[in-house]
């Protein structure tokens, strides 16, 4: 067996499209073997039965001479170390050298290089004797949609930081690039605000153990960046805000029974100037803590009954000429919040209940196609979430339902369809905490990942996708991700953590 030293050259230019090209140029040994493939499927993938052994003692990641990035690029330096361990999980050593044989990875951005490293890592496999191999392969790849997200809900159940970090790792393996952090909601307010510390001290499940400190948030953002993942925070209002009211008096609307306050509270009070003063200060802080250009403002499922019961709100409605149309009051409130965040140089995303900025379609059923058609016709950019509410579970291979979604299968022009910037998998937390988060997410979420990354025509067959996804699930298991089985069978390397 040949033990030639091997180098993986990584280089990229100063471009914006996250495209990469991977060509394995190692000419070492001819044998007959094929791997199941890569997940998500690349745009162009050519592999032969010619395979080459890889020697961990003589394998090295390095930068191409003409690369715009060189050593001390923190993202790639960290990625080289991570992926060496992922490719050779049975081998640990810092004493590596380089010589003749090489694999070439060319990418136009750092983030494209990260995705290419993930692809390369999936191409390497072991035989029954433990020898590592890679087949001669040429790949040209880029994502179909720019926004490929996972939503985690940390209000209904608190998710420890470690569970979030583990999810970010698994997201990168499926080439997701946006972590939508639905950080607060009715049940709890775990985000610890510097400006308004009472929000978490009174609104979290526990003021010390069930909160995300500023340090926690920075840790999540830093970890995500090294994996090429953006962190998109969501502070949903005016509904879904019961926990907010515990730490901020006069924020929520007092509900009335007849002419008397009932002692209960509804959505954020949209008629008080103090509401917008509070929101301006809160979002100023949030915008500095979360550096991403996007921010999610929610705006969904507002119960108007409390607003209708409140005499001050009704008087404001008449003053503004809204009559009895409380959707106009909600639109008034959301426009104010969008203006606040716009002044902070943030692009707002809202749920489909409000037609502002970037709209996320979440309501289930066939109607989501009509919503895509209507919103893109109005010129709005759109995210699709409706068919990927993965907190819903069913007996059997429900991943097939997520896989067969066609995001652009709606009535509209080509220009309209260009306004669909991507989609995301949503994991709502009513019945999910750290005990079942990972197996409920993976590999089911990976079905949506391929739909958001790969060419639709090349990935139209569920049956053809099954062996690749089953193989990918086993890769996740070996990497320590507790991904649930797709069907009967086993992995060569079963999960060792139980």
Short mmCIF file of C-alpha atoms in Angstrom, two decimals:
data_model
loop_
_atom_site.label_atom_id
_atom_site.label_comp_id
_atom_site.label_asym_id
_atom_site.label_seq_id
_atom_site.Cartn_x
_atom_site.Cartn_y
_atom_site.Cartn_z
CA UNK A 1 0.00 0.00 0.00
CA UNK A 2 1.28 3.45 -0.90
CA UNK A 3 1.80 5.88 2.01
CA UNK A 4 2.46 9.03 0.03
CA UNK A 5 1.90 12.24 1.91
CA UNK A 6 -1.29 14.08 1.00
CA UNK A 7 -2.20 17.74 1.10
CA UNK A 8 -5.59 19.40 0.69
CA UNK A 9 -5.05 22.84 -0.84
CA UNK A 10 -7.74 25.40 0.00
CA UNK A 11 -7.90 28.70 -1.82
CA UNK A 12 -10.50 31.33 -2.58
CA UNK A 13 -10.85 34.65 -4.36
CA UNK A 14 -12.53 37.90 -3.44
CA UNK A 15 -16.01 37.18 -4.70
CA UNK A 16 -19.44 37.04 -3.11
CA UNK A 17 -21.07 33.87 -4.44
CA UNK A 18 -20.58 30.97 -1.97
CA UNK A 19 -19.51 28.57 -4.70
CA UNK A 20 -16.81 25.99 -4.51
CA UNK A 21 -15.09 23.45 -6.74
CA UNK A 22 -13.47 20.31 -5.38
CA UNK A 23 -11.15 18.13 -7.46
CA UNK A 24 -9.32 15.20 -5.91
CA UNK A 25 -5.99 14.92 -7.72
CA UNK A 26 -4.30 12.21 -5.68
CA UNK A 27 -3.00 9.49 -8.01
CA UNK A 28 -2.20 6.61 -5.72
CA UNK A 29 -4.01 3.30 -6.14
CA UNK A 30 -6.76 1.75 -8.22
CA UNK A 31 -9.47 -0.29 -6.52
CA UNK A 32 -13.18 -0.90 -6.92
CA UNK A 33 -15.46 0.89 -4.48
CA UNK A 34 -18.13 3.58 -4.46
CA UNK A 35 -19.58 5.62 -1.62
CA UNK A 36 -23.26 6.44 -1.23
CA UNK A 37 -22.53 10.11 -1.89
CA UNK A 38 -22.70 13.52 -0.28
CA UNK A 39 -25.54 15.19 1.63
CA UNK A 40 -26.87 17.59 0.50
CA UNK A 41 -26.27 16.54 -3.09
CA UNK A 42 -23.85 18.86 -4.96
CA UNK A 43 -24.94 20.64 -8.12
CA UNK A 44 -22.40 18.66 -10.15
CA UNK A 45 -20.93 15.42 -8.81
CA UNK A 46 -18.73 12.98 -10.74
CA UNK A 47 -17.14 10.08 -8.91
CA UNK A 48 -15.39 6.95 -10.15
CA UNK A 49 -14.53 3.61 -8.59
CA UNK A 50 -10.87 4.62 -8.54
CA UNK A 51 -9.93 5.13 -4.92
CA UNK A 52 -6.90 6.45 -3.07
CA UNK A 53 -5.75 5.62 0.47
CA UNK A 54 -5.28 8.49 2.90
CA UNK A 55 -2.64 8.30 5.61
CA UNK A 56 -3.51 10.50 8.61
CA UNK A 57 0.18 10.78 9.48
CA UNK A 58 0.83 12.42 6.13
CA UNK A 59 -2.30 14.48 5.53
CA UNK A 60 -2.31 18.25 5.75
CA UNK A 61 -4.63 21.17 5.03
CA UNK A 62 -2.95 24.23 3.57
CA UNK A 63 -3.59 27.46 1.65
CA UNK A 64 -3.00 27.83 -2.07
CA UNK A 65 -0.26 30.26 -3.07
CA UNK A 66 -2.70 32.55 -4.87
CA UNK A 67 -5.35 32.38 -2.15
CA UNK A 68 -6.73 35.65 -0.83
CA UNK A 69 -6.72 34.02 2.61
CA UNK A 70 -3.58 32.69 4.25
CA UNK A 71 -2.56 31.41 7.66
CA UNK A 72 -4.18 33.27 10.58
CA UNK A 73 -7.57 33.32 8.86
CA UNK A 74 -9.35 32.32 12.08
CA UNK A 75 -12.35 30.70 10.38
CA UNK A 76 -10.31 28.43 8.10
CA UNK A 77 -7.54 27.69 10.60
CA UNK A 78 -10.17 26.45 13.05
CA UNK A 79 -11.96 24.54 10.30
CA UNK A 80 -8.77 22.71 9.30
CA UNK A 81 -8.36 21.40 12.84
CA UNK A 82 -12.03 20.43 13.16
CA UNK A 83 -12.22 18.64 9.86
CA UNK A 84 -9.00 16.74 10.37
CA UNK A 85 -10.61 15.21 13.47
CA UNK A 86 -13.87 14.57 11.64
CA UNK A 87 -12.15 12.90 8.69
CA UNK A 88 -9.82 10.82 10.87
CA UNK A 89 -11.76 10.24 14.11
CA UNK A 90 -9.44 7.40 15.16
CA UNK A 91 -6.27 9.45 14.84
CA UNK A 92 -5.00 12.46 16.77
CA UNK A 93 -1.65 14.12 16.09
CA UNK A 94 -0.30 17.62 15.47
CA UNK A 95 2.81 16.30 13.68
CA UNK A 96 1.77 16.52 10.03
CA UNK A 97 3.80 17.03 6.87
CA UNK A 98 3.09 17.58 3.19
CA UNK A 99 4.45 16.40 -0.12
CA UNK A 100 3.30 15.33 -3.58
CA UNK A 101 -0.27 14.04 -3.68
CA UNK A 102 -3.03 16.60 -3.18
CA UNK A 103 -6.73 17.39 -3.31
CA UNK A 104 -7.67 20.83 -4.57
CA UNK A 105 -10.54 22.87 -3.12
CA UNK A 106 -11.23 26.23 -4.78
CA UNK A 107 -13.88 28.52 -3.33
CA UNK A 108 -14.90 32.12 -3.93
CA UNK A 109 -15.49 32.90 -0.24
CA UNK A 110 -14.36 31.65 3.14
CA UNK A 111 -17.87 30.29 3.67
CA UNK A 112 -17.73 28.40 0.39
CA UNK A 113 -14.46 26.86 1.56
CA UNK A 114 -16.17 25.68 4.76
CA UNK A 115 -18.91 23.97 2.74
CA UNK A 116 -16.29 22.40 0.52
CA UNK A 117 -14.45 21.02 3.56
CA UNK A 118 -17.71 19.46 4.72
CA UNK A 119 -18.16 17.86 1.31
CA UNK A 120 -14.61 16.50 1.34
CA UNK A 121 -15.07 15.09 4.83
CA UNK A 122 -18.10 13.11 3.66
CA UNK A 123 -16.15 11.59 0.77
CA UNK A 124 -13.61 9.89 3.05
CA UNK A 125 -14.47 6.41 4.32
CA UNK A 126 -12.83 3.42 5.98
CA UNK A 127 -12.61 -0.19 4.90
CA UNK A 128 -13.08 -3.11 7.29
CA UNK A 129 -9.40 -2.93 8.23
CA UNK A 130 -9.55 0.74 9.25
CA UNK A 131 -7.73 2.18 6.23
CA UNK A 132 -9.05 5.54 5.04
CA UNK A 133 -9.93 6.00 1.38
CA UNK A 134 -11.36 8.63 -0.94
CA UNK A 135 -12.60 8.05 -4.48
CA UNK A 136 -11.48 10.12 -7.46
CA UNK A 137 -14.14 12.83 -7.56
CA UNK A 138 -14.92 16.17 -9.20
CA UNK A 139 -17.52 18.48 -7.69
CA UNK A 140 -18.81 21.91 -8.66
CA UNK A 141 -21.25 23.25 -6.10
CA UNK A 142 -23.21 26.21 -4.77
CA UNK A 143 -26.44 26.59 -2.75
CA UNK A 144 -29.81 26.92 -4.45
CA UNK A 145 -31.09 29.36 -1.80
CA UNK A 146 -29.06 31.85 0.19
CA UNK A 147 -31.07 31.49 3.43
CA UNK A 148 -31.13 27.97 4.91
CA UNK A 149 -32.23 28.15 8.51
CA UNK A 150 -33.07 26.22 11.67
CA UNK A 151 -35.34 27.78 14.32
CA UNK A 152 -34.93 26.79 17.96
CA UNK A 153 -37.44 27.90 20.59
CA UNK A 154 -35.74 28.56 23.94
CA UNK A 155 -38.74 30.04 25.75
CA UNK A 156 -41.16 27.13 26.06
CA UNK A 157 -38.28 24.99 27.28
CA UNK A 158 -34.87 26.35 28.13
CA UNK A 159 -32.10 24.81 26.00
CA UNK A 160 -28.65 24.77 27.65
CA UNK A 161 -25.93 26.53 25.69
CA UNK A 162 -24.19 23.23 25.05
CA UNK A 163 -27.32 21.86 23.33
CA UNK A 164 -27.40 24.93 21.08
CA UNK A 165 -23.71 24.56 20.21
CA UNK A 166 -24.23 20.89 19.35
CA UNK A 167 -27.11 21.89 17.09
CA UNK A 168 -24.88 24.42 15.32
CA UNK A 169 -22.35 21.66 14.63
CA UNK A 170 -25.04 19.42 13.13
CA UNK A 171 -26.43 22.33 11.11
CA UNK A 172 -23.06 22.84 9.45
CA UNK A 173 -22.88 19.15 8.51
CA UNK A 174 -26.12 19.67 6.52
CA UNK A 175 -24.95 23.08 5.21
CA UNK A 176 -27.55 25.15 7.05
CA UNK A 177 -26.30 28.72 7.42
CA UNK A 178 -28.80 30.58 9.64
CA UNK A 179 -29.63 29.92 13.29
CA UNK A 180 -33.01 31.58 13.97
CA UNK A 181 -32.99 32.01 17.74
CA UNK A 182 -36.59 32.35 18.96
CA UNK A 183 -35.15 33.35 22.28
CA UNK A 184 -38.19 34.68 24.22
CA UNK A 185 -41.96 34.09 24.19
CA UNK A 186 -44.97 33.89 26.54
CA UNK A 187 -43.64 31.20 28.91
CA UNK A 188 -40.24 32.70 29.72
CA UNK A 189 -37.80 35.52 28.97
CA UNK A 190 -34.35 33.88 29.29
CA UNK A 191 -32.36 36.62 27.50
CA UNK A 192 -30.49 38.65 30.14
CA UNK A 193 -30.69 42.28 29.11
CA UNK A 194 -28.15 44.79 30.39
CA UNK A 195 -30.61 47.62 29.88
CA UNK A 196 -33.63 45.88 31.43
CA UNK A 197 -32.31 43.16 33.79
CA UNK A 198 -35.75 42.65 35.35
CA UNK A 199 -36.98 41.08 32.13
CA UNK A 200 -35.04 37.88 32.85
CA UNK A 201 -34.80 38.14 36.63
CA UNK A 202 -38.61 37.97 36.84
CA UNK A 203 -39.53 36.56 33.43
CA UNK A 204 -37.19 33.56 33.13
CA UNK A 205 -38.04 30.15 34.54
CA UNK A 206 -35.15 30.73 36.97
CA UNK A 207 -33.16 33.98 37.22
CA UNK A 208 -29.79 32.23 37.52
CA UNK A 209 -29.94 28.78 35.91
CA UNK A 210 -32.37 29.32 33.03
CA UNK A 211 -31.01 32.46 31.38
CA UNK A 212 -28.67 33.37 28.55
CA UNK A 213 -26.09 35.85 29.78
CA UNK A 214 -24.33 38.26 27.47
CA UNK A 215 -21.36 35.90 27.63
CA UNK A 216 -23.57 32.96 26.61
CA UNK A 217 -24.87 34.87 23.61
CA UNK A 218 -21.36 35.87 22.52
CA UNK A 219 -20.30 32.23 22.82
CA UNK A 220 -23.15 31.07 20.59
CA UNK A 221 -22.44 33.77 17.99
CA UNK A 222 -18.70 33.06 17.98
CA UNK A 223 -19.24 29.30 17.64
CA UNK A 224 -21.75 29.82 14.85
CA UNK A 225 -19.39 32.11 12.93
CA UNK A 226 -16.65 29.48 12.90
CA UNK A 227 -19.12 27.09 11.27
CA UNK A 228 -20.30 29.71 8.74
CA UNK A 229 -23.67 30.21 10.45
CA UNK A 230 -25.43 33.51 11.05
CA UNK A 231 -27.38 34.06 14.28
CA UNK A 232 -30.76 35.69 13.69
CA UNK A 233 -32.49 36.71 16.95
CA UNK A 234 -36.26 36.94 17.26
CA UNK A 235 -38.00 39.18 19.78
CA UNK A 236 -41.63 38.50 18.92
CA UNK A 237 -44.24 41.16 19.70
CA UNK A 238 -46.89 42.49 20.25
CA UNK A 239 -48.28 39.01 20.98
CA UNK A 240 -46.34 36.19 22.65
CA UNK A 241 -45.13 38.64 25.28
CA UNK A 242 -46.66 37.52 28.60
CA UNK A 243 -43.20 36.94 30.10
CA UNK A 244 -42.15 40.46 29.15
CA UNK A 245 -44.82 41.99 31.37
CA UNK A 246 -43.40 40.41 34.52
CA UNK A 247 -40.32 42.61 34.34
CA UNK A 248 -41.69 45.68 32.61
CA UNK A 249 -44.77 47.32 34.11
CA UNK A 250 -47.20 49.16 31.82
CA UNK A 251 -45.88 47.31 28.75
CA UNK A 252 -48.80 44.93 28.28
CA UNK A 253 -52.40 45.95 27.65
CA UNK A 254 -54.72 45.69 30.70
CA UNK A 255 -57.77 43.59 29.79
CA UNK A 256 -61.23 44.69 30.90
CA UNK A 257 -64.38 42.88 31.88
CA UNK A 258 -67.02 45.44 31.07
CA UNK A 259 -65.82 48.73 32.57
CA UNK A 260 -63.55 47.09 35.14
CA UNK A 261 -59.99 45.79 34.70
CA UNK A 262 -60.00 42.00 34.87
CA UNK A 263 -56.50 41.73 36.33
CA UNK A 264 -55.20 39.96 33.22
CA UNK A 265 -53.05 41.36 30.43
CA UNK A 266 -52.98 40.96 26.67
CA UNK A 267 -50.48 41.91 23.93
CA UNK A 268 -48.08 44.84 24.16
CA UNK A 269 -49.98 48.10 24.62
CA UNK A 270 -49.70 49.88 21.25
CA UNK A 271 -51.19 53.22 22.33
CA UNK A 272 -48.62 54.38 24.91
CA UNK A 273 -45.53 56.41 23.93
CA UNK A 274 -43.66 54.60 26.72
CA UNK A 275 -44.06 51.34 24.77
CA UNK A 276 -41.99 52.63 21.87
CA UNK A 277 -39.44 54.27 24.17
CA UNK A 278 -38.91 50.88 25.82
CA UNK A 279 -38.71 49.07 22.49
CA UNK A 280 -36.21 51.59 21.12
CA UNK A 281 -33.88 51.04 24.07
CA UNK A 282 -34.28 47.25 24.03
CA UNK A 283 -33.64 46.91 20.31
CA UNK A 284 -30.68 49.26 20.48
CA UNK A 285 -29.11 46.80 22.90
CA UNK A 286 -30.20 43.74 20.92
CA UNK A 287 -28.74 45.24 17.74
CA UNK A 288 -25.36 45.70 19.40
CA UNK A 289 -25.35 42.20 20.94
CA UNK A 290 -26.46 40.41 17.74
CA UNK A 291 -24.35 41.76 14.86
CA UNK A 292 -26.26 40.12 12.00
CA UNK A 293 -27.96 42.47 9.54
CA UNK A 294 -31.30 40.67 10.00
CA UNK A 295 -33.60 40.76 13.00
CA UNK A 296 -36.90 38.88 13.39
CA UNK A 297 -39.75 40.92 14.87
CA UNK A 298 -42.46 38.24 14.98
CA UNK A 299 -45.88 39.85 14.66
CA UNK A 300 -47.86 36.60 14.60
CA UNK A 301 -51.00 35.34 16.36
CA UNK A 302 -52.09 38.58 18.03
CA UNK A 303 -55.27 38.05 20.04
CA UNK A 304 -57.35 41.20 19.59
CA UNK A 305 -59.87 40.45 22.37
CA UNK A 306 -57.93 42.28 25.08
CA UNK A 307 -57.38 45.32 22.86
CA UNK A 308 -61.09 45.34 22.09
CA UNK A 309 -61.94 45.30 25.80
CA UNK A 310 -59.69 48.22 26.73
CA UNK A 311 -61.37 51.67 26.60
CA UNK A 312 -58.07 53.52 26.04
CA UNK A 313 -57.27 51.33 23.05
CA UNK A 314 -60.74 51.81 21.60
CA UNK A 315 -60.43 55.58 22.01
CA UNK A 316 -57.07 55.50 20.24
CA UNK A 317 -58.62 53.50 17.41
CA UNK A 318 -61.25 56.20 16.88
CA UNK A 319 -58.65 58.96 17.08
CA UNK A 320 -56.54 57.27 14.39
CA UNK A 321 -59.51 56.54 12.16
CA UNK A 322 -59.06 52.77 12.41
CA UNK A 323 -62.73 52.18 13.21
CA UNK A 324 -63.10 48.62 14.47
CA UNK A 325 -60.33 47.11 12.32
CA UNK A 326 -57.72 45.93 14.80
CA UNK A 327 -55.47 44.64 12.03
CA UNK A 328 -54.80 48.31 11.30
CA UNK A 329 -53.74 48.82 14.91
CA UNK A 330 -51.38 45.86 14.67
CA UNK A 331 -49.96 47.22 11.41
CA UNK A 332 -49.50 50.62 13.11
CA UNK A 333 -47.55 48.98 15.93
CA UNK A 334 -45.39 46.80 13.66
CA UNK A 335 -44.54 49.72 11.40
CA UNK A 336 -43.29 51.61 14.44
CA UNK A 337 -41.10 48.68 15.49
CA UNK A 338 -39.78 48.19 11.95
CA UNK A 339 -38.86 51.89 11.85
CA UNK A 340 -36.98 51.51 15.13
CA UNK A 341 -34.93 48.59 13.84
CA UNK A 342 -34.42 50.18 10.42
CA UNK A 343 -32.85 53.18 12.14
CA UNK A 344 -30.44 50.68 13.69
CA UNK A 345 -29.49 49.47 10.18
CA UNK A 346 -31.32 46.16 10.57
CA UNK A 347 -33.42 44.35 7.97
CA UNK A 348 -36.61 43.12 9.58
CA UNK A 349 -38.24 39.73 9.12
CA UNK A 350 -41.85 39.19 10.22
CA UNK A 351 -44.25 36.26 10.23
CA UNK A 352 -46.83 36.25 7.45
CA UNK A 353 -49.51 37.78 9.68
CA UNK A 354 -47.91 41.15 8.91
CA UNK A 355 -47.02 42.23 5.35
CA UNK A 356 -43.83 44.19 6.00
CA UNK A 357 -40.19 43.83 4.95
CA UNK A 358 -39.10 40.17 4.59
CA UNK A 359 -42.05 37.87 5.27
CA UNK A 360 -41.85 34.33 6.63
CA UNK A 361 -44.69 32.05 5.54
CA UNK A 362 -45.63 29.71 8.38
CA UNK A 363 -49.30 28.77 8.14
CA UNK A 364 -49.78 25.13 7.14
CA UNK A 365 -51.83 23.52 4.42
CA UNK A 366 -51.89 24.15 0.69
CA UNK A 367 -52.59 27.83 1.32
CA UNK A 368 -48.88 28.55 1.77
CA UNK A 369 -48.48 28.40 -2.01
CA UNK A 370 -51.15 31.07 -2.36
CA UNK A 371 -49.31 33.18 0.22
CA UNK A 372 -46.05 32.81 -1.67
CA UNK A 373 -47.80 33.91 -4.84
CA UNK A 374 -49.55 36.87 -3.20
CA UNK A 375 -46.54 38.19 -1.30
CA UNK A 376 -44.03 37.89 -4.13
CA UNK A 377 -46.53 39.58 -6.46
CA UNK A 378 -46.50 42.49 -4.01
CA UNK A 379 -42.71 42.59 -4.37
CA UNK A 380 -41.84 41.25 -0.92
CA UNK A 381 -38.97 38.89 -0.24
CA UNK A 382 -40.16 35.64 1.28
CA UNK A 383 -38.93 32.79 3.47
CA UNK A 384 -40.77 29.45 3.52
CA UNK A 385 -41.27 27.62 6.82
CA UNK A 386 -44.81 26.22 6.61
CA UNK A 387 -44.02 22.68 5.37
CA UNK A 388 -41.02 22.26 7.69
CA UNK A 389 -42.52 22.46 11.18
CA UNK A 390 -40.41 19.56 12.33
CA UNK A 391 -41.67 19.58 15.93
CA UNK A 392 -44.68 17.69 14.53
CA UNK A 393 -43.88 13.99 14.48
CA UNK A 394 -45.51 10.94 12.94
CA UNK A 395 -44.85 7.23 12.91
CA UNK A 396 -42.83 6.18 9.89
CA UNK A 397 -40.54 8.03 7.52
CA UNK A 398 -41.98 11.51 7.75
CA UNK A 399 -38.72 12.93 6.39
CA UNK A 400 -40.13 12.05 2.98
CA UNK A 401 -42.80 14.74 3.41
CA UNK A 402 -40.14 17.38 4.07
CA UNK A 403 -38.04 16.16 1.15
CA UNK A 404 -40.79 16.42 -1.46
CA UNK A 405 -41.53 20.10 -0.79
CA UNK A 406 -41.02 22.27 -3.86
CA UNK A 407 -40.46 25.86 -2.62
CA UNK A 408 -41.01 27.46 -6.02
CA UNK A 409 -44.07 25.44 -6.99
CA UNK A 410 -46.53 28.33 -6.85
CA UNK A 411 -48.24 30.53 -9.38
CA UNK A 412 -45.99 33.41 -10.30
CA UNK A 413 -43.42 34.81 -12.72
CA UNK A 414 -39.71 34.05 -12.67
CA UNK A 415 -39.14 37.45 -11.11
CA UNK A 416 -41.55 36.56 -8.32
CA UNK A 417 -39.77 33.29 -7.66
CA UNK A 418 -36.44 35.08 -7.33
CA UNK A 419 -37.96 36.81 -4.28
CA UNK A 420 -38.06 33.50 -2.39
CA UNK A 421 -34.70 33.84 -0.64
CA UNK A 422 -34.87 30.50 1.19
CA UNK A 423 -36.56 28.76 4.04
CA UNK A 424 -36.11 27.21 7.42
CA UNK A 425 -36.93 24.25 9.60
CA UNK A 426 -38.81 25.22 12.76
CA UNK A 427 -38.45 23.29 16.02
CA UNK A 428 -41.00 24.74 18.42
CA UNK A 429 -40.47 23.89 22.05
CA UNK A 430 -43.78 22.88 23.63
CA UNK A 431 -42.66 19.24 23.80
CA UNK A 432 -38.94 19.62 23.13
CA UNK A 433 -36.04 20.25 25.47
CA UNK A 434 -32.42 19.10 25.62
CA UNK A 435 -33.48 15.47 26.22
CA UNK A 436 -35.09 15.01 22.80
CA UNK A 437 -33.99 17.99 20.69
CA UNK A 438 -31.24 16.27 18.70
CA UNK A 439 -33.00 13.02 17.70
CA UNK A 440 -36.15 14.93 16.79
CA UNK A 441 -34.17 17.30 14.57
CA UNK A 442 -31.80 14.91 12.85
CA UNK A 443 -31.75 13.55 10.25
CA UNK A 444 -35.29 14.81 9.51
CA UNK A 445 -34.10 18.40 9.15
CA UNK A 446 -31.49 17.23 6.67
CA UNK A 447 -34.27 16.42 4.21
CA UNK A 448 -35.15 20.11 4.09
CA UNK A 449 -31.46 20.99 3.92
CA UNK A 450 -31.10 19.18 0.61
CA UNK A 451 -34.21 20.85 -0.74
CA UNK A 452 -32.74 24.28 0.11
CA UNK A 453 -29.26 23.48 -1.23
CA UNK A 454 -29.52 21.07 -4.16
CA UNK A 455 -30.90 21.16 -7.67
CA UNK A 456 -34.55 20.14 -7.51
CA UNK A 457 -34.53 18.05 -10.68
CA UNK A 458 -31.53 15.99 -9.53
CA UNK A 459 -33.15 15.29 -6.15
CA UNK A 460 -36.73 14.50 -7.17
CA UNK A 461 -36.65 10.83 -6.12
CA UNK A 462 -37.22 10.01 -2.46
CA UNK A 463 -36.19 6.40 -3.05
CA UNK A 464 -32.87 7.44 -4.55
CA UNK A 465 -32.28 9.86 -1.68
CA UNK A 466 -32.90 7.22 1.00
CA UNK A 467 -29.54 5.36 0.89
CA UNK A 468 -27.60 8.65 0.85
CA UNK A 469 -29.57 10.00 3.81
CA UNK A 470 -29.19 6.72 5.66
CA UNK A 471 -25.43 6.87 5.06
CA UNK A 472 -25.37 10.53 6.15
CA UNK A 473 -27.30 9.68 9.31
CA UNK A 474 -24.57 7.17 10.18
CA UNK A 475 -21.95 9.88 9.63
CA UNK A 476 -23.85 12.11 12.07
CA UNK A 477 -23.97 9.29 14.61
CA UNK A 478 -20.22 8.74 14.35
CA UNK A 479 -19.70 12.46 14.86
CA UNK A 480 -21.60 12.28 18.15
CA UNK A 481 -24.95 13.57 16.89
CA UNK A 482 -27.81 11.49 18.30
CA UNK A 483 -29.65 11.32 14.97
CA UNK A 484 -32.60 8.96 15.05
CA UNK A 485 -32.86 5.97 12.65
CA UNK A 486 -34.64 6.33 9.34
CA UNK A 487 -35.71 2.69 9.26
CA UNK A 488 -34.50 -0.75 10.35
CA UNK A 489 -30.80 -1.43 10.07
CA UNK A 490 -27.56 -0.44 11.75
CA UNK A 491 -24.53 1.81 11.41
CA UNK A 492 -21.02 0.45 11.25
CA UNK A 493 -20.15 2.84 14.07
CA UNK A 494 -23.12 2.92 16.43
CA UNK A 495 -23.63 5.80 18.86
CA UNK A 496 -21.24 5.39 21.79
CA UNK A 497 -22.75 7.88 24.22
CA UNK A 498 -25.36 5.57 25.77
#
